[in-house]
């Protein structure tokens, strides 16, 4: 059993960069949480659990044997991106990680660095830009010719996965920001609902298109060979359904969280 588990957790293709970034994220949370704890502002157990669950899920789908199946089965690839772009990114953002990671600096400010990244952050966290990137990257990487090249190129494949994760985290950070929008000058709750609606329907249409298209839309899996003896039609239908239904459910879950934030802030305002 131990050997089976060890094999399952062994990276299909070792990526030192993936290991480094995940360790930096985990270490940053631990260090930031300790410094906040000394100030009496430690993140709750649930925030910590949410952050590390999301991080581990993302690591599991891109740097274990799961990655092998994601390269050779379309529906497994869609599970991989469902975790990176939705579930894992959602859990990371739900933990409200930015204050914890910012505490790593120990209260020191880096004005030049902050000024350098401020314009980029304003652009990426703009609700229109965040929504367009969130939806646009799904369509871009699932465009058949682009997807074909990405699955055959290690660099493009890694770029695809990391772009989906980073973009997913940014989108959900905007949606799940627990601060009062009037005080923090963040996107209002109404804007966030509009973002979720704008992201919902294109994903439904794309998933439906993949599901009901003729088999062979993503022929790269037939060329490279599938990991399991599954027909191309079944593989494509499963992938289409995974692009269609679970993301829609995540969008509804996000709307419920935003609604809860809204009601909480309205009660405090009273």
Coordinates of C-alpha atoms in Angstrom, one line a residue, residues 9 14 27 32 37 49 54 57 80 122 127 131 141 147 158 196 200 218 237 245 247 257 262:
X9 CA 2.5 10.9 -5.4
X14 CA 9.6 16.5 -12.2
X27 CA 6.1 28.6 3.9
X32 CA 2.8 35.2 7.9
X37 CA -0.5 35.5 15.8
X49 CA -7.5 24.5 6.3
X54 CA -6.6 24.3 -2.1
X57 CA -5.3 19.9 -4.6
X80 CA -7.2 19.0 -13.7
X122 CA -5.1 47.4 -10.6
X127 CA -13.6 43.3 -12.4
X131 CA -13.8 38.3 -15.8
X141 CA -6.7 26.8 -24.2
X147 CA -5.0 22.8 -27.3
X158 CA 3.1 24.2 -18.0
X196 CA -20.3 35.5 -11.8
X200 CA -21.4 31.4 -16.0
X218 CA -9.5 17.1 -29.7
X237 CA -18.6 13.9 -23.7
X245 CA -21.8 21.4 -15.0
X247 CA -18.0 25.2 -13.1
X257 CA -20.7 33.3 -0.4
X262 CA -23.5 41.2 1.6

